[in-house]
Coordinates of N, CA, C and O in Angstrom, one line a residue:
X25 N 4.7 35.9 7.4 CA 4.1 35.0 6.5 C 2.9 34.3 7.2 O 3.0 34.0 8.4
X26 N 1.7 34.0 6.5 CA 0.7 33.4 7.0 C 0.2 32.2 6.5 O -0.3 32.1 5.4
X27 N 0.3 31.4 7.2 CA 0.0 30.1 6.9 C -1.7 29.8 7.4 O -2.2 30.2 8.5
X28 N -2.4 28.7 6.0 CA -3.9 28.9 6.3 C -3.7 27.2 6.3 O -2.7 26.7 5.8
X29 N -4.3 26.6 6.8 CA -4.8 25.3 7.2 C -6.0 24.6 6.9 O -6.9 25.0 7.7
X30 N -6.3 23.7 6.1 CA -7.6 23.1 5.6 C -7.7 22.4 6.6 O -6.8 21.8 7.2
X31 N -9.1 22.6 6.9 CA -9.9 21.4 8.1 C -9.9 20.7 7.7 O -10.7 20.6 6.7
X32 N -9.0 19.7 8.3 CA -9.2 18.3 7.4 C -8.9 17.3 8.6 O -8.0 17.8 9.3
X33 N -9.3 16.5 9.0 CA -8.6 15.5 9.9 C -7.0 14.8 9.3 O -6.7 14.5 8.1
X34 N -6.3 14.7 10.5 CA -4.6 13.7 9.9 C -5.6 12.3 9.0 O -6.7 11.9 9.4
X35 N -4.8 12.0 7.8 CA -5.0 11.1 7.5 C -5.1 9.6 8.2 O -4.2 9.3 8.9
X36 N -5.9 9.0 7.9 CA -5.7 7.3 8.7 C -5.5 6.2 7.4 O -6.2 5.8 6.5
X37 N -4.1 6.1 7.8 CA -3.6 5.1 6.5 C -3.3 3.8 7.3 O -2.8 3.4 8.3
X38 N -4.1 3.3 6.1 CA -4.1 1.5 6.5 C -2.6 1.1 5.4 O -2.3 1.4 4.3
X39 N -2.0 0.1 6.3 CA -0.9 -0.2 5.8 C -1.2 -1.5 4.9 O -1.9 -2.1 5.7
X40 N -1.2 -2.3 3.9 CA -1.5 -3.4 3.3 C -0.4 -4.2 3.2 O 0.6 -3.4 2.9
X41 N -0.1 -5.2 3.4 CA 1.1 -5.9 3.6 C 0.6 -8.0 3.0 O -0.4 -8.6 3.4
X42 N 1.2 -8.5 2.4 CA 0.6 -10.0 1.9 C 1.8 -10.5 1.8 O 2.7 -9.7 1.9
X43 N 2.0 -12.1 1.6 CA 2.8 -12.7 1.5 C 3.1 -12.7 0.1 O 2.1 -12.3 -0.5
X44 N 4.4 -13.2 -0.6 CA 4.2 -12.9 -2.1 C 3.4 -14.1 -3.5 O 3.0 -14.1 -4.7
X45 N 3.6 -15.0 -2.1 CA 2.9 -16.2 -2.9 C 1.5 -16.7 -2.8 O 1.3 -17.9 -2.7
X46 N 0.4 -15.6 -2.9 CA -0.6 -16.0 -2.4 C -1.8 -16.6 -3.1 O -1.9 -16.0 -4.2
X47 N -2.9 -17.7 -2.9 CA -3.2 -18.6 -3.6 C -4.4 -17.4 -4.9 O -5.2 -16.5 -4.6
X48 N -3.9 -17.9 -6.1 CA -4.6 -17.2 -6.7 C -6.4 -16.7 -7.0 O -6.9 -15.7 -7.3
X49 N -6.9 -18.3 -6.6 CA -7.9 -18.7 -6.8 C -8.5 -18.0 -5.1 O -9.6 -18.5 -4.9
X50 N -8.3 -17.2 -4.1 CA -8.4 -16.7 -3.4 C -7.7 -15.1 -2.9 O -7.3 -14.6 -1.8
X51 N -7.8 -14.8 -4.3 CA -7.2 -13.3 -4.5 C -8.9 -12.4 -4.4 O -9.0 -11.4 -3.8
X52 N -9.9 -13.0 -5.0 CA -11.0 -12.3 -5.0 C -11.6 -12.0 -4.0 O -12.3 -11.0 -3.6
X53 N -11.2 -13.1 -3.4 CA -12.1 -13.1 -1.7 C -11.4 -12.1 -1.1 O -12.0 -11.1 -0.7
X54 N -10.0 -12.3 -1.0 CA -9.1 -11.0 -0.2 C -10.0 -9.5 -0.5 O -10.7 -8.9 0.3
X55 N -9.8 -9.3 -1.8 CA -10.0 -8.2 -2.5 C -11.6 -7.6 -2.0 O -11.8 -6.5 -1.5
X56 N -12.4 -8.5 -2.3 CA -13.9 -8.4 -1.4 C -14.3 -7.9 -0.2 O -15.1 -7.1 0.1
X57 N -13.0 -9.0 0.7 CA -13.3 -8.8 2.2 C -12.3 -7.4 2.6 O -12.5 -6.8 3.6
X58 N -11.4 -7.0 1.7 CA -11.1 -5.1 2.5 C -12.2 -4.7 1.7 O -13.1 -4.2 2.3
X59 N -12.2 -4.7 1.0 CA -13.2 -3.4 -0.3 C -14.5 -3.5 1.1 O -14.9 -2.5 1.5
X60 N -14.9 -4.9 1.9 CA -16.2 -4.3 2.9 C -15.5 -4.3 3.8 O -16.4 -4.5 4.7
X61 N -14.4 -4.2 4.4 CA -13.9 -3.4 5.5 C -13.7 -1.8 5.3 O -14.1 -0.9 6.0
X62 N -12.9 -1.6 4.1 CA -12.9 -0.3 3.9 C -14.6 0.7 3.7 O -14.8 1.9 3.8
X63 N -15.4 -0.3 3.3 CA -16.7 0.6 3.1 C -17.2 0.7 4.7 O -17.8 1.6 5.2
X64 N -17.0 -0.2 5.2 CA -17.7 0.1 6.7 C -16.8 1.1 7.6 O -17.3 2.0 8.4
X65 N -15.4 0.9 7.5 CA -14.5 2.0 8.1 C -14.7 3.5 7.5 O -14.5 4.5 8.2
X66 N -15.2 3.7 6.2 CA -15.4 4.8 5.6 C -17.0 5.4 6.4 O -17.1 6.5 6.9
X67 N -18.0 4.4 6.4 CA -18.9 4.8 7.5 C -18.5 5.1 8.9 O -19.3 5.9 9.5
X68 N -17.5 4.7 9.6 CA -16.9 5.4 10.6 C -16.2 6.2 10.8 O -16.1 6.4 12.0
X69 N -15.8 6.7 10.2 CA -14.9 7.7 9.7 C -15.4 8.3 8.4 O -15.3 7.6 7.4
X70 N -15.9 9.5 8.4 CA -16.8 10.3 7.3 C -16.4 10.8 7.1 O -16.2 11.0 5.9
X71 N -15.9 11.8 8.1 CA -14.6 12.9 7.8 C -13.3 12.8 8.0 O -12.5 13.6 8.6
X72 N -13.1 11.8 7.5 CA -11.0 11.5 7.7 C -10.5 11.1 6.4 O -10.7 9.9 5.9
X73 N -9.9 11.8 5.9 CA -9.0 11.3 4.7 C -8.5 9.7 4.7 O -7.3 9.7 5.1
X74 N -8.8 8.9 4.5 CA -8.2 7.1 4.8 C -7.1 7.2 3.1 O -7.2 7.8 2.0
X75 N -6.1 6.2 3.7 CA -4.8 6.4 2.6 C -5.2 4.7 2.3 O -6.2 4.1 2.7
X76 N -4.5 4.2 1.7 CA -4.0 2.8 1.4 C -2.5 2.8 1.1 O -2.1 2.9 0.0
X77 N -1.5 2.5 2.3 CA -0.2 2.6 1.6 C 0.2 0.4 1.5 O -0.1 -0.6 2.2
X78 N 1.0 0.7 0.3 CA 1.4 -0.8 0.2 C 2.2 -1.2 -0.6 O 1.9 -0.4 -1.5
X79 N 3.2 -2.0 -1.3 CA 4.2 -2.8 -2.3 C 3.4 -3.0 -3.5 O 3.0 -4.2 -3.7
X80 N 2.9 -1.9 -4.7 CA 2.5 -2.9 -5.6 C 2.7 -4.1 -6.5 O 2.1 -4.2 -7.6
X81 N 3.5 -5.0 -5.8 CA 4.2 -5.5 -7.0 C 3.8 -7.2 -6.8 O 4.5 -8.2 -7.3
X82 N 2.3 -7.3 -5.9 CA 1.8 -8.7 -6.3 C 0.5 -8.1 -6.4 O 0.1 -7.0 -6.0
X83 N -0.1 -9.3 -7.4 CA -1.8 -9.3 -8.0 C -2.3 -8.8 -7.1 O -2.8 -7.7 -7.4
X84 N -2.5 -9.0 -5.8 CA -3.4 -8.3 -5.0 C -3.2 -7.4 -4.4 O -4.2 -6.9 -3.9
X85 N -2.0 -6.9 -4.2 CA -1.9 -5.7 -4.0 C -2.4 -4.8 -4.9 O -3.1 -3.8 -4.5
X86 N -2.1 -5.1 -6.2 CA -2.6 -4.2 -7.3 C -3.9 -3.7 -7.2 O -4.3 -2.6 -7.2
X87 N -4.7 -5.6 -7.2 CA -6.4 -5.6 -7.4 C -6.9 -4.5 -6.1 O -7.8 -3.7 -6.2
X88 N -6.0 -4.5 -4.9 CA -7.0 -3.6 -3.5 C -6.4 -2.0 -4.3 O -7.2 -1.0 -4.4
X89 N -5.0 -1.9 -4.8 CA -5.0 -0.3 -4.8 C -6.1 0.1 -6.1 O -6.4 1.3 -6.4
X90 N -6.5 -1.1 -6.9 CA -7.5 -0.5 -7.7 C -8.7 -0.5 -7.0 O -9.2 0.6 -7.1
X91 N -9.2 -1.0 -6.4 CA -10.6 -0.9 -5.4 C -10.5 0.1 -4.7 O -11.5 0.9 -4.6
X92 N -9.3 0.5 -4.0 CA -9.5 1.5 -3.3 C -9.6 3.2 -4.2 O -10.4 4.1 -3.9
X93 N -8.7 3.2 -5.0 CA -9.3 4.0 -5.3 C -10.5 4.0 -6.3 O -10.5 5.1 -7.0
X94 N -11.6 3.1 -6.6 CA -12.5 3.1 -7.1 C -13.4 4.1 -5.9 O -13.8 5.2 -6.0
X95 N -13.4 3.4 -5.2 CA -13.6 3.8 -3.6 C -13.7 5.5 -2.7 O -14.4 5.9 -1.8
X96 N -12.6 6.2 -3.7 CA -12.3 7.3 -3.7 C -11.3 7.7 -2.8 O -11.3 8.9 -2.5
X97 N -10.4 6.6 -2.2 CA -9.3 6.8 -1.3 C -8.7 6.8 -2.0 O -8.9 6.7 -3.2
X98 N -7.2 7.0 -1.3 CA -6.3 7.2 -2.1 C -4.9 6.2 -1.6 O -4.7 5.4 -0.7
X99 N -4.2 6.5 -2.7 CA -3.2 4.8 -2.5 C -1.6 5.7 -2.6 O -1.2 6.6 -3.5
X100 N -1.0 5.1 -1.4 CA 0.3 5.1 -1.5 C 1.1 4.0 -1.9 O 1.0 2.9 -1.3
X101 N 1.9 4.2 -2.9 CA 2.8 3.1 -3.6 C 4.0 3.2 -2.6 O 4.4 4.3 -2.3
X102 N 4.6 2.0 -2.2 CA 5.9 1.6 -2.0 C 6.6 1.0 -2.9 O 6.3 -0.1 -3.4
X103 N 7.7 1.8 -3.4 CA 8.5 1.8 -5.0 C 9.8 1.0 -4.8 O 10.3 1.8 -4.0
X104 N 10.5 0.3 -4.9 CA 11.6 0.1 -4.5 C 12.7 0.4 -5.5 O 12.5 0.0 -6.7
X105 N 13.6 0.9 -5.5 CA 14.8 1.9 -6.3 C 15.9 0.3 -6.0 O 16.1 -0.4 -5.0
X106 N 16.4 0.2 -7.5 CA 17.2 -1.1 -7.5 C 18.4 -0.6 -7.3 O 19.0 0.3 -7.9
X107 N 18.8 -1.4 -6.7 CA 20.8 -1.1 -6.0 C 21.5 -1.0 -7.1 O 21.2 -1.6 -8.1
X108 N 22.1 -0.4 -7.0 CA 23.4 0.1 -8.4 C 24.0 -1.4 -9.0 O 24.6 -1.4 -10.1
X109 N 23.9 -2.5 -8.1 CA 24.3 -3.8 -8.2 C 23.8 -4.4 -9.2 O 24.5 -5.1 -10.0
X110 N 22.3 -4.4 -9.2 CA 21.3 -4.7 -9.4 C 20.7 -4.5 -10.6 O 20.2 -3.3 -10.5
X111 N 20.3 -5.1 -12.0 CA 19.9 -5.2 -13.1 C 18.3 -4.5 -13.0 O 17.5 -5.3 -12.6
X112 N 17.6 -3.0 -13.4 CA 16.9 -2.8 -13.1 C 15.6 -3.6 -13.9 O 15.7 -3.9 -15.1
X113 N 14.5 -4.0 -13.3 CA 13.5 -4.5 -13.8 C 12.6 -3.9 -14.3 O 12.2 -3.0 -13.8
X114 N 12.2 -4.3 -15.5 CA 10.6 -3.5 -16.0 C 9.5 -4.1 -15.6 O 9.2 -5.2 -15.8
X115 N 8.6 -2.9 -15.0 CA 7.6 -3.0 -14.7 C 6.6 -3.0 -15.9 O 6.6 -2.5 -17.0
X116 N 5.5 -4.4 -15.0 CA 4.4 -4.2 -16.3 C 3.4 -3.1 -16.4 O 3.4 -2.2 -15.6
X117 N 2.6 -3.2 -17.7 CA 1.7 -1.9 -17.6 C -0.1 -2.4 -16.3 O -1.1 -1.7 -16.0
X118 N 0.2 -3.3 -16.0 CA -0.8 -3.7 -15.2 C -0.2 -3.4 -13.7 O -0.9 -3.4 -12.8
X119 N 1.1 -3.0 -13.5 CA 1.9 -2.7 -12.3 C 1.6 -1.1 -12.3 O 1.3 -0.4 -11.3
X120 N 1.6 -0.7 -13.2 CA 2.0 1.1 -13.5 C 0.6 1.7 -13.3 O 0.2 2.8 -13.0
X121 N 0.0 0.6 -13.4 CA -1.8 1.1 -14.0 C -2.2 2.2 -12.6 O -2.3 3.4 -12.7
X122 N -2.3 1.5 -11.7 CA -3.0 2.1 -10.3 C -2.2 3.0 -10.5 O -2.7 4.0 -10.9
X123 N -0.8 3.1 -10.4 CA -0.2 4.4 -9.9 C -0.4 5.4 -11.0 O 0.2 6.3 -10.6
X124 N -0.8 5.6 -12.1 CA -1.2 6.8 -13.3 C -2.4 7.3 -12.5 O -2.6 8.4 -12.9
X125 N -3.4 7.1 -11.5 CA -4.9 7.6 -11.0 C -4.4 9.3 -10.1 O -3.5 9.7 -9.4
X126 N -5.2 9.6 -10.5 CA -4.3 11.1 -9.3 C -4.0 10.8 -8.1 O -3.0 11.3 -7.6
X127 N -4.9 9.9 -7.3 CA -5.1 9.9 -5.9 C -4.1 8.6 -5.7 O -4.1 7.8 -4.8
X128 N -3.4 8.5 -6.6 CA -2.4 7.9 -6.0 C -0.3 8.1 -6.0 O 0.4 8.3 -6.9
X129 N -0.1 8.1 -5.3 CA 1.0 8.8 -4.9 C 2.6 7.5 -4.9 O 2.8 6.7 -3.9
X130 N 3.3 7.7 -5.8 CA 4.5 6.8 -5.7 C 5.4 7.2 -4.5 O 5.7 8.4 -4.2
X131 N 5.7 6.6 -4.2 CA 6.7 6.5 -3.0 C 7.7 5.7 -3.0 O 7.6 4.5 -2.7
X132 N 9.2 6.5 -3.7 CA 10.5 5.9 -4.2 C 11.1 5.0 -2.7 O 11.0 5.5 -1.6
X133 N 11.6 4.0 -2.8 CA 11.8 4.0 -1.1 C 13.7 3.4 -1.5 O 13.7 2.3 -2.2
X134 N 14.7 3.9 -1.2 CA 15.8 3.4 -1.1 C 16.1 3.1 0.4 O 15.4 3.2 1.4
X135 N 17.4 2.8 0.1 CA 18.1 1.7 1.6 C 19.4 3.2 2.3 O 20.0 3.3 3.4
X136 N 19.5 4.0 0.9 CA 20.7 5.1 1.6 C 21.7 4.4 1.3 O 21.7 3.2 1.1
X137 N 23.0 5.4 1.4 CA 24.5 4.9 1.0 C 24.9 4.7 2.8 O 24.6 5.3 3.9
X138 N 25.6 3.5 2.4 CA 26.5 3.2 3.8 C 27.3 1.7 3.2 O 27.2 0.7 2.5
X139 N 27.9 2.1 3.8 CA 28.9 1.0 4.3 C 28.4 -0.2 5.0 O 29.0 -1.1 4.5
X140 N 27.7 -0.6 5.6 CA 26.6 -1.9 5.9 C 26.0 -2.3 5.3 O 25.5 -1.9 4.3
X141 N 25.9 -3.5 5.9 CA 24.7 -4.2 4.8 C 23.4 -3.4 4.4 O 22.8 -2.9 5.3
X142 N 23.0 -3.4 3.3 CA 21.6 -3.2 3.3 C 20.5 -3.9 3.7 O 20.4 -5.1 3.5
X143 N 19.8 -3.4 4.0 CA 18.4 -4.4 4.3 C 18.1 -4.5 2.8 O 18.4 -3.8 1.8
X144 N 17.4 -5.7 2.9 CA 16.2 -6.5 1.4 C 14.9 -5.1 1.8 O 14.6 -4.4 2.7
X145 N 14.6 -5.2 0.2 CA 13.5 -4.1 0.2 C 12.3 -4.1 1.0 O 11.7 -3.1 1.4
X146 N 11.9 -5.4 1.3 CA 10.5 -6.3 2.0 C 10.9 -5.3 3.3 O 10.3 -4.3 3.6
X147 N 12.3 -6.1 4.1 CA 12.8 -5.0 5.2 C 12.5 -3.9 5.1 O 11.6 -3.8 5.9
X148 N 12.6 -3.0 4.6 CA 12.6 -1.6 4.6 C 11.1 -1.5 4.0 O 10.9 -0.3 4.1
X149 N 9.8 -2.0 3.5 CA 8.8 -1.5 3.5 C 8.0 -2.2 5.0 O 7.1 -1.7 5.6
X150 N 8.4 -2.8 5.0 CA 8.1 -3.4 6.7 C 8.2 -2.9 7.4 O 7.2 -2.9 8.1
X151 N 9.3 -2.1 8.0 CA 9.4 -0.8 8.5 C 8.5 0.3 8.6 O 7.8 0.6 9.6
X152 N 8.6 1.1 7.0 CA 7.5 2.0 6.8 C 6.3 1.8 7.0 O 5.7 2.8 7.5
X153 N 5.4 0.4 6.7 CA 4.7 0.1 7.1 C 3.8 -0.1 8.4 O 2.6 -0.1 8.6
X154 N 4.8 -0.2 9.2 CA 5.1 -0.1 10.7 C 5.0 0.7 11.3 O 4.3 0.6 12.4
X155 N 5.7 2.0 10.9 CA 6.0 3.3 11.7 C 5.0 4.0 11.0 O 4.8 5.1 11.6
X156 N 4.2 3.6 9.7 CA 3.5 4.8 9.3 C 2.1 4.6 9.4 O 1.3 5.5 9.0
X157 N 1.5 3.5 9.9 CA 0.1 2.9 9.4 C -0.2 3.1 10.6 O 0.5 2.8 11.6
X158 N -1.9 3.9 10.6 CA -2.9 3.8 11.5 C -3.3 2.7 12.0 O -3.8 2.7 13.1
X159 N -3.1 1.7 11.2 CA -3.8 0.0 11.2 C -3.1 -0.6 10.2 O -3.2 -0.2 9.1
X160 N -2.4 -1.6 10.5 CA -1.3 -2.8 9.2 C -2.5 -4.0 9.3 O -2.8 -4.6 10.4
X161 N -3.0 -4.1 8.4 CA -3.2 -5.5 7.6 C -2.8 -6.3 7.0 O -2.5 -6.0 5.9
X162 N -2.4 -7.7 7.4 CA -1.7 -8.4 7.0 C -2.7 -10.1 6.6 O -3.2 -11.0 7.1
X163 N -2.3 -9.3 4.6 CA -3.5 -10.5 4.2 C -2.7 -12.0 4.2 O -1.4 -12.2 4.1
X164 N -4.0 -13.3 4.3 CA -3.2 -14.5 4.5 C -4.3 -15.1 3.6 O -5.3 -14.5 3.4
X165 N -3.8 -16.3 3.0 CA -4.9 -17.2 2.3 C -5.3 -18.8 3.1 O -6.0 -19.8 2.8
X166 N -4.4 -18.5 4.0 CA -4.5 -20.0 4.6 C -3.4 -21.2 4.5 O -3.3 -22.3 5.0
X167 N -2.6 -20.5 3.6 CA -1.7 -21.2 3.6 C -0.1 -20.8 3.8 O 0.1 -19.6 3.6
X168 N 1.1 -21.5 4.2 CA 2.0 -21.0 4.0 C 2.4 -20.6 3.2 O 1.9 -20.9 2.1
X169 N 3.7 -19.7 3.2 CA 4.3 -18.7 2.1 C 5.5 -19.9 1.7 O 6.3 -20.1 2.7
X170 N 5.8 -20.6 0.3 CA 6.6 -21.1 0.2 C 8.3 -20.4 -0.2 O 9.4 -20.9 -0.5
X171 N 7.6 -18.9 -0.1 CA 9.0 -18.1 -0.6 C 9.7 -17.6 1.0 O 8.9 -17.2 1.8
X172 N 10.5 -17.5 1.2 CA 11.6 -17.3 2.3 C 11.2 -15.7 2.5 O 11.8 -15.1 3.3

């Protein structure tokens, strides 16, 4: 069997990561200041596939995985799969939106069957986040997070 290989450089995925309570009235600025980070990183990198992996499930996460792929990158969703315990939630159609684009990719993420505790979902994308990102960004607005 022969296997053929696209020249392509490993991807360089930036991890996006925010607190969940962040000030609204400084969601634009966030969103601004990657959209000209990622355009200048994209000038350093010309030939490298760049990802965006991240939690869609605050405003600004949403607003960067839509910039980014305006952008022409591509966005990895961190999905979280609700515990059998757990009342599943519906997502809005402004949540679902980015992830319908081709260049973007859902990523189911469970905790696994065991007998232990499970980690909280945040845990377990914190992780991935961690172990998979070329570079973790971690957006702040200046203020503390009043959520635990």
């Amino acid at each position: 069997m022969i296997k053929t290989f696209e020249l392509d450089n490993t991807p360089f995925i930036i991890g996006l990561t925010a607190h969940p309570d962040l000030e609204c009235t400084q969601i634009p600025q966030l969103v601004d200041t990657i959209v000209s980070f990622l355009l200048e990183l994209k000038q350093f990198l010309p030939d490298t596939h760049v990802r965006i992996m991240l939690d869609p499930c605050g405003d600004v996460s949403v607003a960067i995985a839509r910039a980014a792929l305006a952008l022409d990158m591509s966005v990895d969703a961190l999905i979280g799969a609700p515990a059998e315990d757990q009342p599943t939630s519906t997502e809005s159609s402004e949540t679902l939106d980015p992830l319908s684009h081709p260049r973007a990719q859902r990523i189911d993420v469970t905790a696994g069957k065991s007998s232990a505790a499970q980690p909280a979902f945040s845990s377990i994308c914190a992780d991935i986040l961690i172990r998979r990102s070329s570079l973790l960004l971690a957006l702040w607005d200046g203020s503390s997070s009043s959520v635990p």
